[in-house]
Coordinates of C-alpha atoms in Angstrom, one line a residue:
X1 CA 15.0 9.4 64.5
X2 CA 16.0 8.7 60.8
X3 CA 13.0 6.3 60.6
X4 CA 10.6 8.8 62.1
X5 CA 11.9 11.4 59.7
X6 CA 11.4 9.2 56.6
X7 CA 8.0 8.2 57.7
X8 CA 7.0 11.9 58.2
X9 CA 8.4 12.7 54.7
X10 CA 6.3 10.0 53.2
X11 CA 3.2 11.2 54.9
X12 CA 3.7 14.7 53.6
X13 CA 4.2 13.2 50.1
X14 CA 1.0 11.3 50.4
X15 CA -0.9 14.4 51.6
X16 CA 0.6 16.5 48.7
X17 CA -0.3 13.9 46.2
X18 CA -3.8 13.5 47.5
X19 CA -4.4 17.3 46.8
X20 CA -3.5 17.1 43.2
X21 CA -5.8 16.3 40.4
X22 CA -5.9 12.7 39.0
X23 CA -3.7 13.4 35.8
X24 CA -1.2 15.5 37.9
X25 CA -1.0 12.8 40.6
X26 CA -0.4 10.0 38.0
X27 CA 2.5 12.1 36.3
X28 CA 4.1 12.8 39.6
X29 CA 4.0 9.1 40.7
X30 CA 5.5 8.0 37.3
X31 CA 8.4 10.5 37.6
X32 CA 9.4 9.2 41.0
X33 CA 12.8 7.3 41.1
X34 CA 11.3 4.3 43.0
X35 CA 10.6 0.7 42.0
X36 CA 7.3 -0.4 40.7
X37 CA 6.3 -2.0 44.0
X38 CA 7.1 1.2 46.0
X39 CA 5.1 3.3 43.5
X40 CA 2.1 1.0 43.9
X41 CA 2.4 1.4 47.7
X42 CA 2.4 5.1 47.4
X43 CA -0.5 5.1 45.0
X44 CA -2.6 2.9 47.4
X45 CA -1.9 5.1 50.3
X46 CA -2.8 8.2 48.4
X47 CA -6.2 6.6 47.4
X48 CA -6.9 5.7 51.0
X49 CA -6.1 9.3 52.0
X50 CA -8.5 10.6 49.5
X51 CA -11.2 8.2 50.6
X52 CA -10.6 9.2 54.2
X53 CA -11.0 13.0 53.3
X54 CA -14.2 12.2 51.3
X55 CA -15.7 10.3 54.3
X56 CA -14.6 12.9 56.7
X57 CA -16.3 15.7 54.7
X58 CA -19.4 13.5 54.2
X59 CA -19.3 14.6 50.6
X60 CA -20.9 11.9 48.6
X61 CA -21.4 12.3 44.9
X62 CA -24.8 12.8 43.7
X63 CA -26.7 10.0 41.9
X64 CA -26.2 11.6 38.5
X65 CA -22.5 11.9 39.1
X66 CA -22.3 8.3 40.1
X67 CA -24.2 7.2 37.0
X68 CA -21.8 9.4 34.7
X69 CA -18.7 7.9 36.4
X70 CA -20.1 4.5 36.1
X71 CA -20.9 5.1 32.4
X72 CA -17.5 6.5 31.8
X73 CA -15.7 3.4 33.5
X74 CA -18.0 1.0 31.5
X75 CA -17.3 2.8 28.3
X76 CA -13.4 2.7 29.0
X77 CA -13.6 -1.0 29.7
X78 CA -15.6 -1.7 26.6
X79 CA -13.1 0.4 24.5
X80 CA -10.1 -1.6 26.0
X81 CA -12.0 -4.9 25.3
X82 CA -12.7 -3.8 21.8
X83 CA -9.1 -2.7 21.2
X84 CA -7.9 -6.1 22.4
X85 CA -10.3 -8.0 20.0
X86 CA -9.2 -5.7 17.1
X87 CA -5.6 -6.4 17.9
X88 CA -6.2 -10.1 17.9
X89 CA -8.0 -9.8 14.5
X90 CA -4.7 -8.2 12.9
X91 CA -3.5 -11.6 12.1
X92 CA -0.4 -10.3 10.4
X93 CA 0.9 -8.5 13.4
X94 CA 2.6 -11.4 14.9
X95 CA 3.6 -12.6 11.4
X96 CA 5.4 -9.3 10.7
X97 CA 7.4 -9.6 14.1
X98 CA 8.5 -13.1 13.2
X99 CA 9.6 -12.2 9.7
X100 CA 11.6 -9.1 11.0
X101 CA 13.2 -11.3 13.6
X102 CA 14.2 -14.2 11.2
X103 CA 14.9 -12.4 7.9
X104 CA 15.6 -8.8 8.8
X105 CA 14.1 -5.5 7.7
X106 CA 14.8 -5.9 4.1
X107 CA 12.4 -8.8 3.6
X108 CA 10.1 -7.4 6.1
X109 CA 9.8 -4.3 4.0
X110 CA 8.1 -6.4 1.3
X111 CA 5.4 -7.7 3.6
X112 CA 4.9 -4.3 5.1
X113 CA 4.3 -2.9 1.6
X114 CA 1.9 -5.9 0.7
X115 CA -0.1 -5.1 3.9
X116 CA -0.3 -1.4 3.0
X117 CA -1.6 -2.3 -0.4
X118 CA -4.1 -4.7 1.0
X119 CA -5.6 -2.0 3.2
X120 CA -5.5 0.3 0.2
X121 CA -7.6 -2.0 -1.8
X122 CA -10.2 -2.5 1.0
X123 CA -10.7 1.3 1.1
X124 CA -11.0 1.2 -2.8
X125 CA -13.5 -1.5 -2.7
X126 CA -15.6 0.2 -0.1
X127 CA -15.9 3.3 -2.0
X128 CA -16.8 1.9 -5.4
X129 CA -19.2 -0.6 -3.8
X130 CA -21.0 2.1 -1.7
X131 CA -21.5 4.8 -4.5
X132 CA -21.6 2.8 -7.7
X133 CA -22.5 -0.9 -7.3
X134 CA -25.2 -0.6 -4.4
X135 CA -27.3 2.0 -6.4
X136 CA -27.1 -0.2 -9.4
X137 CA -28.5 -3.1 -7.7
X138 CA -31.8 -1.1 -7.3
X139 CA -32.1 -0.6 -11.0
X140 CA -30.5 -3.9 -12.1
X141 CA -32.4 -6.1 -14.6
X142 CA -32.4 -10.0 -14.2
X143 CA -29.4 -11.8 -15.8
X144 CA -30.8 -14.5 -18.5
X145 CA -27.2 -15.9 -19.1
X146 CA -26.4 -19.3 -17.7
X147 CA -23.4 -19.8 -15.4
X148 CA -21.0 -22.6 -16.3
X149 CA -18.0 -21.8 -14.1
X150 CA -15.7 -21.1 -16.9
X151 CA -16.4 -17.4 -16.4
X152 CA -14.4 -17.4 -13.3
X153 CA -11.3 -17.7 -15.6
X154 CA -12.5 -15.7 -18.6
X155 CA -14.5 -13.0 -17.0
X156 CA -17.0 -13.3 -19.9
X157 CA -20.3 -14.9 -20.3
X158 CA -22.5 -14.6 -17.3
X159 CA -20.3 -11.9 -15.8
X160 CA -21.0 -9.5 -18.8
X161 CA -24.5 -8.9 -17.4
X162 CA -23.4 -8.2 -13.8
X163 CA -22.2 -5.2 -11.9
X164 CA -18.6 -6.4 -12.5
X165 CA -18.4 -4.5 -15.7
X166 CA -19.0 -0.9 -16.9
X167 CA -21.4 -2.0 -19.7
X168 CA -24.0 -3.3 -17.2
X169 CA -24.5 0.1 -15.4
X170 CA -27.4 2.2 -16.4
X171 CA -27.4 5.8 -17.7
X172 CA -30.8 6.6 -16.2
X173 CA -31.5 8.6 -13.0
X174 CA -32.4 5.9 -10.3
X175 CA -35.5 6.7 -8.2
X176 CA -37.6 4.1 -6.3
X177 CA -40.3 6.6 -5.3
X178 CA -42.2 8.8 -7.6
X179 CA -41.7 12.1 -5.7
X180 CA -38.6 10.9 -3.7
X181 CA -35.0 11.7 -4.2
X182 CA -33.2 10.5 -7.4
X183 CA -29.6 9.2 -8.0
X184 CA -27.8 10.2 -11.1
X185 CA -25.7 7.2 -12.2
X186 CA -23.6 9.2 -14.7
X187 CA -22.5 11.9 -12.1
X188 CA -22.0 9.2 -9.4
X189 CA -19.9 7.1 -11.6
X190 CA -17.6 9.9 -12.8
X191 CA -17.5 11.7 -9.5
X192 CA -16.7 8.5 -7.5
X193 CA -13.8 7.5 -9.8
X194 CA -12.6 11.1 -9.9
X195 CA -12.7 11.8 -6.1
X196 CA -11.2 8.2 -5.5
X197 CA -8.1 9.1 -7.6
X198 CA -7.8 12.4 -5.8
X199 CA -7.8 10.5 -2.5
X200 CA -5.3 8.1 -3.8
X201 CA -3.1 10.9 -4.9
X202 CA -3.2 12.6 -1.4
X203 CA -2.7 9.2 0.4
X204 CA 0.4 8.3 -1.7
X205 CA 1.7 11.8 -1.2
X206 CA 1.3 11.8 2.5
X207 CA 2.5 8.3 2.8
X208 CA 5.8 9.2 1.0
X209 CA 6.2 12.2 3.2
X210 CA 5.6 10.0 6.3
X211 CA 8.1 7.5 5.4
X212 CA 10.5 10.0 4.2
X213 CA 10.5 11.9 7.5
X214 CA 10.6 8.5 9.5
X215 CA 13.6 7.0 7.5
X216 CA 15.6 9.8 5.9
X217 CA 15.4 12.5 8.6
X218 CA 15.2 10.1 11.6
X219 CA 17.2 11.4 14.6
X220 CA 17.7 7.8 15.9
X221 CA 19.8 7.1 12.8
X222 CA 22.5 9.3 14.4
X223 CA 22.1 7.9 18.0
X224 CA 25.1 6.1 19.6
X225 CA 25.1 2.4 18.7
X226 CA 25.4 1.4 22.4
X227 CA 21.8 2.6 22.9
X228 CA 20.6 -0.3 20.8
X229 CA 22.1 -2.6 23.4
X230 CA 21.2 -0.7 26.6
X231 CA 17.9 1.1 25.9
X232 CA 15.7 -1.1 23.7
X233 CA 14.7 -4.0 25.7
X234 CA 11.0 -4.0 26.8
X235 CA 10.8 -5.2 30.4
X236 CA 7.0 -5.7 30.1
X237 CA 7.7 -8.9 28.0
X238 CA 7.4 -12.0 30.2
X239 CA 6.2 -14.7 27.8
X240 CA 9.1 -17.0 26.8
X241 CA 8.1 -17.0 23.1
X242 CA 7.8 -13.3 23.1
X243 CA 11.3 -13.0 24.8
X244 CA 13.0 -15.2 22.3
X245 CA 11.3 -13.4 19.5
X246 CA 12.5 -10.1 20.9
X247 CA 16.0 -11.4 21.2
X248 CA 16.1 -12.5 17.6
X249 CA 14.7 -9.1 16.5
X250 CA 17.4 -7.3 18.4
X251 CA 20.2 -9.6 17.3
X252 CA 19.2 -9.1 13.6
X253 CA 19.0 -5.3 14.1
X254 CA 22.5 -5.2 15.8
X255 CA 23.9 -7.2 12.9
X256 CA 22.4 -4.7 10.3
X257 CA 23.8 -1.8 12.2
X258 CA 27.3 -3.4 12.5
X259 CA 27.3 -4.3 8.8
X260 CA 26.6 -0.6 8.0
X261 CA 29.4 0.6 10.4
X262 CA 32.0 -2.0 9.1
X263 CA 31.2 -1.3 5.4
X264 CA 34.4 -1.8 3.4
X265 CA 35.2 0.5 0.5
X266 CA 36.9 -1.7 -2.2
X267 CA 39.6 -0.1 -4.3
X268 CA 39.8 -1.4 -7.8
X269 CA 42.6 -1.0 -10.3
X270 CA 41.9 0.9 -13.6
X271 CA 41.5 -2.4 -15.6
X272 CA 39.2 -3.8 -13.0
X273 CA 37.0 -0.7 -13.1
X274 CA 36.9 -0.8 -16.9
X275 CA 36.0 -4.5 -16.9
X276 CA 33.2 -3.8 -14.2
X277 CA 31.8 -0.9 -16.4
X278 CA 31.8 -3.1 -19.5
X279 CA 29.9 -5.9 -17.6
X280 CA 27.4 -3.4 -16.4
X281 CA 26.9 -1.9 -19.9
X282 CA 26.4 -5.4 -21.4
X283 CA 24.0 -6.3 -18.6
X284 CA 21.9 -3.2 -19.3
X285 CA 22.0 -3.6 -23.0
X286 CA 20.8 -7.2 -22.5
X287 CA 18.0 -6.2 -20.1
X288 CA 16.7 -3.3 -22.4
X289 CA 16.8 -5.4 -25.4
X290 CA 14.8 -8.0 -23.6
X291 CA 12.2 -5.7 -22.5
X292 CA 11.9 -4.2 -26.1
X293 CA 11.5 -7.7 -27.5
X294 CA 8.9 -8.6 -24.9
X295 CA 6.8 -5.4 -25.5
X296 CA 7.0 -6.1 -29.4
X297 CA 5.6 -9.6 -28.8
X298 CA 2.8 -8.3 -26.6
X299 CA 1.8 -5.7 -29.2
X300 CA 1.4 -8.1 -32.0
X301 CA -0.2 -10.8 -29.8
X302 CA -2.8 -8.2 -28.5
X303 CA -3.7 -7.4 -32.2
X304 CA -4.3 -10.9 -32.9
X305 CA -6.3 -11.2 -29.7
X306 CA -8.8 -8.4 -30.9
X307 CA -9.1 -10.1 -34.3
X308 CA -9.9 -13.5 -32.6
X309 CA -12.6 -11.7 -30.6
X310 CA -14.2 -9.9 -33.5
X311 CA -14.4 -13.1 -35.6
X312 CA -16.0 -15.2 -32.9
X313 CA -19.3 -14.9 -31.3
X314 CA -19.3 -12.2 -28.5
X315 CA -21.0 -14.5 -26.0
X316 CA -19.3 -17.8 -27.1
X317 CA -17.2 -18.8 -24.0
X318 CA -15.0 -21.1 -26.4
X319 CA -13.9 -18.1 -28.4
X320 CA -13.3 -16.0 -25.3
X321 CA -11.3 -18.8 -23.7
X322 CA -8.8 -18.5 -26.5
X323 CA -8.3 -15.0 -25.3
X324 CA -6.6 -16.3 -22.2
X325 CA -3.5 -16.6 -24.4
X326 CA -2.7 -12.9 -24.1
X327 CA -2.7 -12.7 -20.2
X328 CA -0.9 -16.1 -20.1
X329 CA 1.9 -14.9 -22.3
X330 CA 2.0 -11.6 -20.5
X331 CA 2.4 -13.3 -17.2
X332 CA 5.0 -15.7 -18.5
X333 CA 7.1 -12.7 -19.6
X334 CA 6.5 -11.0 -16.3
X335 CA 7.5 -14.2 -14.4
X336 CA 10.5 -15.5 -16.4
X337 CA 12.3 -12.2 -17.4
X338 CA 12.8 -11.0 -13.8
X339 CA 14.8 -14.3 -13.2
X340 CA 17.0 -13.4 -16.0
X341 CA 17.5 -9.8 -14.5
X342 CA 18.4 -11.4 -11.1
X343 CA 21.0 -13.7 -12.8
X344 CA 22.4 -10.7 -14.6
X345 CA 22.7 -8.9 -11.2
X346 CA 24.6 -11.8 -9.8
X347 CA 27.0 -11.6 -12.8
X348 CA 27.7 -7.9 -12.1
X349 CA 28.7 -8.6 -8.5
X350 CA 27.6 -5.4 -6.8
X351 CA 29.4 -4.4 -3.6
X352 CA 26.1 -4.2 -1.5
X353 CA 22.8 -6.2 -1.6
X354 CA 21.1 -2.8 -1.7
X355 CA 22.7 -1.9 -5.0
X356 CA 21.8 -5.4 -6.4
X357 CA 18.1 -4.8 -5.3
X358 CA 17.6 -1.4 -6.5
X359 CA 19.1 -2.1 -9.9
X360 CA 16.9 -5.1 -10.3
X361 CA 13.9 -3.1 -9.2
X362 CA 14.7 -0.5 -12.0
X363 CA 15.0 -3.0 -14.8
X364 CA 11.8 -4.9 -13.7
X365 CA 10.0 -1.5 -13.5
X366 CA 11.2 -0.7 -17.0
X367 CA 9.9 -4.1 -18.3
X368 CA 6.5 -4.2 -16.6
X369 CA 5.6 -0.5 -17.1
X370 CA 6.6 -0.8 -20.8
X371 CA 4.2 -3.9 -21.1
X372 CA 1.5 -2.1 -19.3
X373 CA 2.1 0.9 -21.7
X374 CA 1.8 -1.2 -24.8
X375 CA -1.5 -2.7 -23.4
X376 CA -2.9 0.8 -22.7
X377 CA -2.1 1.9 -26.3
X378 CA -3.9 -1.3 -27.6
X379 CA -6.9 -0.6 -25.4
X380 CA -7.1 3.1 -26.0
X381 CA -6.1 3.4 -29.7
X382 CA -7.3 0.0 -31.2
X383 CA -10.0 -1.5 -28.9
X384 CA -11.8 1.8 -28.4
X385 CA -12.1 2.5 -32.1
X386 CA -13.0 -1.1 -32.9
X387 CA -16.6 -2.3 -34.0
X388 CA -17.2 -3.8 -30.6
X389 CA -20.7 -3.1 -29.2
X390 CA -19.3 -2.2 -25.8
X391 CA -15.5 -1.7 -26.0
X392 CA -15.3 -0.7 -22.2
X393 CA -16.5 -4.1 -21.1
X394 CA -14.0 -5.8 -23.5
X395 CA -11.3 -3.7 -21.8
X396 CA -12.6 -4.7 -18.3
X397 CA -12.5 -8.4 -19.4
X398 CA -8.9 -8.1 -20.6
X399 CA -7.9 -6.5 -17.2
X400 CA -9.7 -9.1 -15.2
X401 CA -8.0 -11.9 -17.0
X402 CA -4.6 -10.2 -16.6
X403 CA -5.2 -9.8 -12.8
X404 CA -6.3 -13.3 -12.4
X405 CA -3.7 -15.0 -14.3
X406 CA -1.0 -12.7 -12.8
X407 CA -2.3 -13.9 -9.3
X408 CA -2.1 -17.6 -10.4
X409 CA 1.5 -17.2 -11.7
X410 CA 2.4 -15.5 -8.4
X411 CA 1.2 -18.7 -6.5
X412 CA 2.9 -20.9 -9.2
X413 CA 6.1 -18.9 -8.7
X414 CA 6.2 -19.6 -4.9
X415 CA 6.0 -23.4 -5.9
X416 CA 8.4 -23.6 -8.8
X417 CA 10.6 -20.7 -7.9
X418 CA 11.2 -21.3 -4.2
X419 CA 9.8 -24.8 -3.2
X420 CA 11.5 -26.7 -6.1
X421 CA 14.6 -24.6 -5.6
X422 CA 14.8 -25.7 -2.1
X423 CA 14.5 -29.4 -3.0
X424 CA 17.2 -28.9 -5.7
X425 CA 19.4 -27.1 -3.3
X426 CA 19.1 -29.6 -0.4
X427 CA 19.0 -33.0 -2.4
X428 CA 20.3 -32.6 -6.0
X429 CA 23.0 -29.9 -5.7
X430 CA 23.7 -29.2 -2.1
X431 CA 26.3 -26.5 -2.9
X432 CA 23.4 -24.1 -4.0
X433 CA 21.8 -24.2 -0.6
X434 CA 18.5 -22.6 0.2
X435 CA 17.2 -19.8 -1.9
X436 CA 17.1 -16.2 -0.8
X437 CA 13.9 -14.2 -1.0
X438 CA 14.0 -12.1 -4.2
X439 CA 12.7 -8.7 -2.9
X440 CA 13.0 -6.8 -6.2
X441 CA 11.0 -9.2 -8.2
X442 CA 8.3 -9.8 -5.6
X443 CA 7.8 -6.0 -5.0
X444 CA 7.5 -5.2 -8.8
X445 CA 4.8 -7.9 -9.0
X446 CA 2.9 -6.1 -6.5
X447 CA 3.3 -2.7 -8.2
X448 CA 2.2 -4.3 -11.6
X449 CA -0.9 -5.9 -10.0
X450 CA -1.8 -2.6 -8.4
X451 CA -1.3 -0.7 -11.5
X452 CA -3.7 -3.0 -13.5
X453 CA -6.3 -2.5 -10.6
X454 CA -6.1 1.3 -11.0
X455 CA -6.5 1.1 -14.8
X456 CA -9.4 -1.3 -14.4
X457 CA -11.4 0.6 -11.9
X458 CA -13.1 2.7 -14.5
X459 CA -14.1 -0.4 -16.6
X460 CA -14.6 -2.9 -13.7
X461 CA -15.6 -1.0 -10.5
X462 CA -15.4 -4.2 -8.3
X463 CA -11.8 -5.0 -9.4
X464 CA -10.3 -3.7 -6.2
X465 CA -12.4 -6.4 -4.3
X466 CA -10.8 -9.0 -6.5
X467 CA -7.3 -7.7 -5.9
X468 CA -8.1 -7.4 -2.2
X469 CA -8.7 -11.1 -1.9
X470 CA -5.7 -11.9 -4.1
X471 CA -3.4 -9.8 -1.9
X472 CA -4.8 -11.5 1.2
X473 CA -4.0 -14.9 -0.2
X474 CA -0.6 -13.8 -1.4
X475 CA 0.4 -12.5 1.9
X476 CA 0.0 -15.9 3.7
X477 CA 1.3 -17.9 0.8
X478 CA 4.5 -15.8 0.6
X479 CA 4.8 -16.0 4.4
X480 CA 4.7 -19.9 4.4
X481 CA 6.9 -20.1 1.3
X482 CA 9.4 -17.7 3.0
X483 CA 9.5 -19.7 6.4
X484 CA 9.7 -23.1 4.7
X485 CA 11.8 -22.6 1.5
X486 CA 14.0 -19.5 2.0
X487 CA 17.1 -18.7 4.2
X488 CA 17.9 -15.2 5.6
X489 CA 20.0 -13.0 3.5
X490 CA 23.7 -14.0 3.4
X491 CA 24.6 -10.4 3.7
X492 CA 22.6 -8.6 6.4
X493 CA 22.0 -4.8 5.7
X494 CA 19.7 -2.1 7.0
X495 CA 17.0 -0.9 4.7
X496 CA 15.7 2.3 6.3
X497 CA 14.7 3.9 2.9
X498 CA 13.2 0.8 1.3
X499 CA 9.5 1.4 2.1
X500 CA 10.0 5.0 0.9
X501 CA 11.3 3.8 -2.5
X502 CA 8.4 1.3 -2.8
X503 CA 5.8 4.1 -2.2
X504 CA 7.6 6.4 -4.8
X505 CA 7.7 3.7 -7.4
X506 CA 4.0 3.2 -6.9
X507 CA 3.4 6.7 -7.2
X508 CA 5.8 7.5 -10.2
X509 CA 5.6 6.1 -12.8
X510 CA 2.7 3.7 -11.9
X511 CA 0.0 6.0 -10.4
X512 CA 0.9 9.1 -12.7
X513 CA 0.8 6.8 -15.7
X514 CA -2.6 5.5 -14.8
X515 CA -3.8 9.1 -14.3
X516 CA -2.8 9.9 -17.9
X517 CA -4.6 6.8 -19.2
X518 CA -7.8 7.7 -17.2
X519 CA -7.5 11.3 -18.3
X520 CA -7.4 10.3 -22.0
X521 CA -10.3 7.9 -21.6
X522 CA -12.5 10.3 -19.8
X523 CA -11.9 13.4 -21.9
X524 CA -11.0 12.1 -25.3
X525 CA -12.6 8.8 -26.1
X526 CA -16.2 8.4 -27.2
X527 CA -18.2 6.0 -25.0
X528 CA -20.1 3.1 -26.6
X529 CA -23.5 3.9 -27.9
X530 CA -25.4 0.7 -26.5
X531 CA -24.0 0.3 -23.0
X532 CA -22.8 1.9 -20.0
X533 CA -23.8 5.1 -18.0
X534 CA -22.3 7.4 -20.7
X535 CA -23.9 5.9 -23.7
X536 CA -24.9 8.5 -26.3
X537 CA -22.4 11.1 -25.1
X538 CA -19.4 12.6 -26.9
X539 CA -17.2 11.8 -24.0
X540 CA -17.5 10.7 -20.4
X541 CA -16.7 14.2 -19.1
X542 CA -19.6 15.6 -21.2
X543 CA -21.9 14.3 -18.4
X544 CA -20.4 16.9 -16.0
X545 CA -20.6 19.7 -18.8
X546 CA -24.4 18.9 -19.2
X547 CA -25.0 19.0 -15.4
X548 CA -23.4 22.4 -15.1
X549 CA -25.7 23.7 -17.8
X550 CA -28.7 22.4 -15.9
X551 CA -27.3 24.1 -12.6
X552 CA -27.0 27.5 -14.5
X553 CA -30.8 27.8 -14.4
X554 CA -31.0 27.5 -10.5
X555 CA -30.0 30.6 -8.6
X556 CA -29.0 28.6 -5.5
X557 CA -26.4 26.6 -7.5
X558 CA -24.6 29.7 -9.0
X559 CA -21.5 29.2 -6.7
X560 CA -21.0 25.6 -8.1
X561 CA -21.1 27.0 -11.7
X562 CA -18.6 29.8 -10.6
X563 CA -16.2 27.3 -9.2
X564 CA -16.4 25.2 -12.4
X565 CA -15.8 28.0 -14.8
X566 CA -13.2 30.0 -12.9
X567 CA -11.3 27.2 -11.0
X568 CA -11.8 23.7 -12.5
X569 CA -11.7 24.8 -16.2
X570 CA -9.2 27.8 -15.8
X571 CA -5.6 27.1 -17.0
X572 CA -4.6 30.3 -14.9
X573 CA -5.9 28.8 -11.6
X574 CA -3.9 25.6 -12.1
X575 CA -0.8 27.6 -13.2
X576 CA -1.0 29.7 -10.0
X577 CA -1.6 26.6 -7.9
X578 CA 1.3 24.8 -9.5
X579 CA 3.7 27.8 -8.9
X580 CA 2.5 27.9 -5.3
X581 CA 3.1 24.2 -4.7
X582 CA 6.6 24.7 -6.3
X583 CA 7.5 27.5 -4.0
X584 CA 6.2 25.6 -0.9
X585 CA 8.2 22.6 -2.0
X586 CA 11.4 24.6 -2.5
X587 CA 11.0 26.2 1.0
X588 CA 10.4 22.8 2.7
X589 CA 13.5 21.5 0.8
X590 CA 15.7 24.4 2.1
X591 CA 14.4 23.7 5.7
X592 CA 15.3 20.0 5.3
X593 CA 18.7 20.9 4.3
X594 CA 19.1 23.3 7.2
X595 CA 17.9 20.5 9.6
X596 CA 20.3 18.0 8.1
X597 CA 23.3 20.5 8.6
X598 CA 22.2 21.1 12.2
X599 CA 22.0 17.3 12.7
X600 CA 25.4 16.8 11.5
X601 CA 26.8 19.5 13.8
X602 CA 24.9 18.1 16.8
X603 CA 26.3 14.6 15.9
X604 CA 29.9 16.0 15.8
X605 CA 29.2 17.6 19.3
X606 CA 28.1 14.3 20.5
X607 CA 31.1 12.5 19.3
X608 CA 33.4 15.3 20.8

């Protein structure tokens, strides 16, 4: 009797499911507290019941309906296949999983940040290449200079007469047909660069907000630790390698959580505290003094660099090869001084690895941003007022050399800083052991390289493409060096806020500093008289003012003129906009504080 009753109940269930829509039926089957095998059996019975009903009714879909259903199925299969291919093309997906499992989230955050910058530069390159470089190809004149190969390192010679630099771009309106549409290169150049920086600003802002909400206000951070053991295993994993990788990853996460839970608060005596404060002060004095000395050396070297260029022949590759001295010295300072900062951090003996990394990052950012600031002052105040025929191209060449030499030193740093250190630690001095991956130094190298790329976009539109290739190579070189030369951190710790800190440092002071440099260049500096799209104008921005004057004579364009005069050039509009943004920011801050309080109360209730 019980068997018959259960059979009738199952028949009723199949009939009720057959009457549902497809989406409702799928959800109902998923919610059943049955095994996967039982769910599949019920699904197959439901499909048979539906097919019986359709045959009984004799309702066959029309030819058009069958074609649409077939097209939908084919399109879905094509989308799934395309998704699988794209997933395979993401060569770093598996790499990031392996790094996270072997070295923890602290080292993984560096590679996630590097991947983010790589995607960022791909986007930058596509924008500049599409709206600036491709139109210039249509109006480009033949290059009569010979290519010797040395230009790859100096950026001079043959490259001066290519789309790589600002000076090669025309100031004419490009039109391939007499009565066809035209392309104003002046407006295209300044609007592309301007809109690009607006998009960068929004991307950085939303990225910071996304990582902040994911890491700082993450409800999972307040979950019970046992859930990590009981609820995180993915039972769809069947491959043996994937299982072992997942086990390592889970093992590392649990170690990080336990380290945070078992964190010890050390109590120091008064004398020990005074001694630690004195050591910290001496370390800061030494680091700031080193940064000031480095900036002074870079300033005087850059002055000598300009004099060397002005005395030599402008197209003489030998004289321009001597200008590699400046980027080599700058890269040497940016490579060696961070090792000194790391040594100071070890002397200070911070209580947690996080404190050591953040202090090292702050010292490195002071050094690198100060050097970039000195170089920007040299370009804006000295090079721009020099007797050079095309000072914008000269600045572009300087930045090209800095980016290239910095990339070479990054690769050399993997060899000398990690490979040789491993050889010494395993053969000569075994007590040293394998080196650890220096997160602070490597992250600041990325921020420094991206800052140079942003500054150079105005003077060398294809610079993001060069940086894109460099970041791609650095990703895999660093990955190989990490796997073969480095050991996991001795002190495991969880870095939920690390990526947010990286994006914030990229935004301020790096991006905001670049905006100020670009603003001064566009609004204040006089362009070269003999090269570039803005030749003959009082400033680059004057091209926009002249365009607005032309639009004033057209009735259909009056709305553009109104927006320009009443919004873009209005101080009152930006004052009101800034006030509105501050009010919204304050309201959101209060909401966040209220949610944090509610989260704490809920956490106490869970504990109770």
